[in-house]
Amino acid sequence: MPCPGLPWDRLPGLGMAPGSPLQAGGRAVGQVPVVLSPCPQVPVAHCFGPRGLYKRRFCAVCRKGLEVPALRCEVCELHVHLDCVPFACSDCRQCHLDRHHDHEQTPRPHHWREGNPVPGARCEACKRTCGSSDVLAGVHCEWCGLQAHSSCSVMLASECTFGHLRSMLLPPACVRLLSRNFRKTHCFRIAEAPEPGEGDAEDSAGREVPGSPESGKLTMKIFDGDDALRRNRFRLVTVSRQARSEEVLEAALRAYYLSKDLGDFELQALPLAPQACQTGSSATEGEEEGSRGPPEAQVLRVRPRAQESLSIYSGWLEVGEACVSVLVTMQSTVDTVVQEALQLLGRQVEDPGSFQLEEVFMGSRRVQRTILAPEELLLERLRMIRKTSVQQFGQTRFYVVEARVVAPRVSLFIGGLPPDLSSQEYSDLLHKAMATKAAVVSVSHIYASQGAVVLDVTCFAEAERLYMLARDTAVQGRPLTALVLPEVLHTKLPPDCRPLLVLVNPKSGGLKGRDLLSSFRKLLNPHQVFELTNGGPLPGLHLFSRVPCFRVLVCGGDGTVGWVLAALEQTRQQLACREPSVAILPLGTGNDLGRVLRWGAGYNGEDPLSMLVAVDEADAVLVDRWTILLDAQEAGGGENGLTDLEPPKVVQMSNYCGIGIDAELSLDFHQAREEEPGKFTSRFHNKGVYVRAGLQKMSQARSLHKELRLQVEQREVELPSIEGLIFINIPSWGSGANLWGSDSDPRFERPRMDDGLLEVVGVTGVIHMGQVQGGLRSGIRIAQGSYFRITLLKATPVQVDGEPWVQAPGHIIISAAGFKVHMLRKAKKPRKATASRDSHADGLTLEGDPK
């Protein structure tokens, strides 16, 4: 139902039913398209992504189909045309608490969004079809996915239970972020998209801008205030040349989606025409050629009144109708209006000065708050806002809020620093690079091995300055990474809640990771979804460091999984949940660990909701983790024996370690991808590059068995004639091949990925590798053990879990890491139904993403 008061009720998203004539002084102001949606008590701005073509979607403002490039919110399912963005309601999902709303609604209501369900979707109340591909119809909850007709939604239970994902969703009531000076894109770590101006040339050529007006028609520029004049932003309307002033005014109100009384408005001539209008005269009834000249321009104004009724909202009540109407006169000050509003709201207070009047501008992209001075004349304030912009006044609310001082506190993650420094050294380094203020900035957490710190900043202005500065700062030649992190209120988490930390590599899987980022942000709380190219896994692990029990979903290839597992090991002592279980959504080329754990050979556009439900139902298994010590030395360097070339390096392994020909092929592929990353956008192409590299190596022979020595459990092992030596921990290698083979052998135990043993296998060349991958042969079984020492006599290619490099001569020691990682293996049979969110999931599949 519409909000009981002006000015906000005229906005799209807060009006009457579609097609209803809006009454204005006894006559209709036309069929103003407005969206049937509840009025939000807590305004939340949207995060619009880049422009894209969205199939079978409708604009939430004008209700027309999106046949041209449009915008979509990255946090909710709002779709709008470019020129409809200024009129969209700030009704995005509220994903965290802040100082303006630090108490959660209990029970939490549904967050209804109108339209865009899958055709054939069924209403939860009447069980009839509520979706349509022809018009904007039906509503669905953005949190639980419940779907219904607009009229049936009032018959459903008002409480939102978060649906099937409630156990893995990070509840908004358990996340707090004081973000006064930060955009929503900064808070959710979303790449910023340019904001198109309404009067831009590209928008003026859009779907609503007429070309040449018909004979007898006049196209006019309508500005809505001084700000629009200054920015030269306008709306175009086409009227008959014989149209009366009332008809022109009615068209202007429709252009700005205003549904007020015609008597409240007037059109005025420009006080000073913009440059575009100075070269031609205004069209008049006597001009026969006016349609060929520049369009006429006028300004939409609100007629001044001696008094008016203003809706005042409470800042502490949680219902949409928590507002009262107060009569504002020429003598009314902010203080007197606050006192009267408190009485009407039933709030008896001893000290009226403990409350303030807050002016809130609720634009689609930003929500701006201003505390008004007690002695300010409120009617003059209203006139000033209307003079600046009639549209802005329509997007402004006034709240009575408690006057309290909120201590600012912002957590900034800073990465890209030199590793292994002390707290004081990091403080001095940041002060030198960014001139940090010691009085308001302190280092709260240090991740020395990864060269990252978390800063506590007790000044909003300083936090914003450091955030913007860090993104353009480099230390010792490395650019810094800056992220705004919220606080998880771990003590408020429900007992059955095990939130899912989602880590996505957007470069994996033919760039499908970017589409998954958007989908997971909508299905879950966007605060629990992290992009690995922006700071790596550490920011997400730090955010979840105090959560007593959580799970991790890694979206990427085997290299990405190894990266996350290494970060988990490094931060293990700082996590309340020391051993979180890790699931995989395979996006890479080989995806061997994902295959073993039943997550498939690769992601092919499956429903993201189904993937999350599968993670929730997965079984926990253990996988061995291995430590590899790389001690590069030069054998026989002179009289002194061995001469160090570089300090020893330690890496971790979960899948396999290859030495020789297979590592050489991986290195060639890696170098080719580094040179032209834009070409490596599909697994089919990537495997083709591997095949070409293999064909080029067929005529080469390394005789690897002469270039290294192998010891297993302190025992020298004689190697056969091979070109590649591979240590395998899982029964999948090279995109699913069983290198060890399935035949039993009395010399060795049956391999398992949690038995504390590695299998050593040799390959004789590229042809042998191809036969193994084709299932025609298996590798040459050499040994099985838990401790290995390899001596390289010359520089040799080495790869660990798909990450290759050339290792200098020296020693390689492979041993058990002393702990096993907890992984999630996909269940063979699903245990839950997901039908209740079908419509919501359809809006998140890759079919509707930009092409």
Short mmCIF file of N, CA and C in Angstrom, two decimals, residues 89 298 321 549:
data_model
loop_
_atom_site.label_atom_id
_atom_site.label_comp_id
_atom_site.label_asym_id
_atom_site.label_seq_id
_atom_site.Cartn_x
_atom_site.Cartn_y
_atom_site.Cartn_z
N CYS A 89 13.29 3.96 -6.82
CA CYS A 89 13.18 4.07 -5.37
C CYS A 89 14.42 3.48 -4.71
N GLN A 298 11.24 25.21 -20.60
CA GLN A 298 10.57 25.84 -19.47
C GLN A 298 10.99 25.14 -18.19
N GLU A 321 4.13 2.59 8.03
CA GLU A 321 3.23 3.73 8.21
C GLU A 321 3.58 4.53 9.45
N CYS A 549 31.68 -21.06 13.59
CA CYS A 549 31.60 -22.17 12.64
C CYS A 549 31.17 -21.63 11.29
#
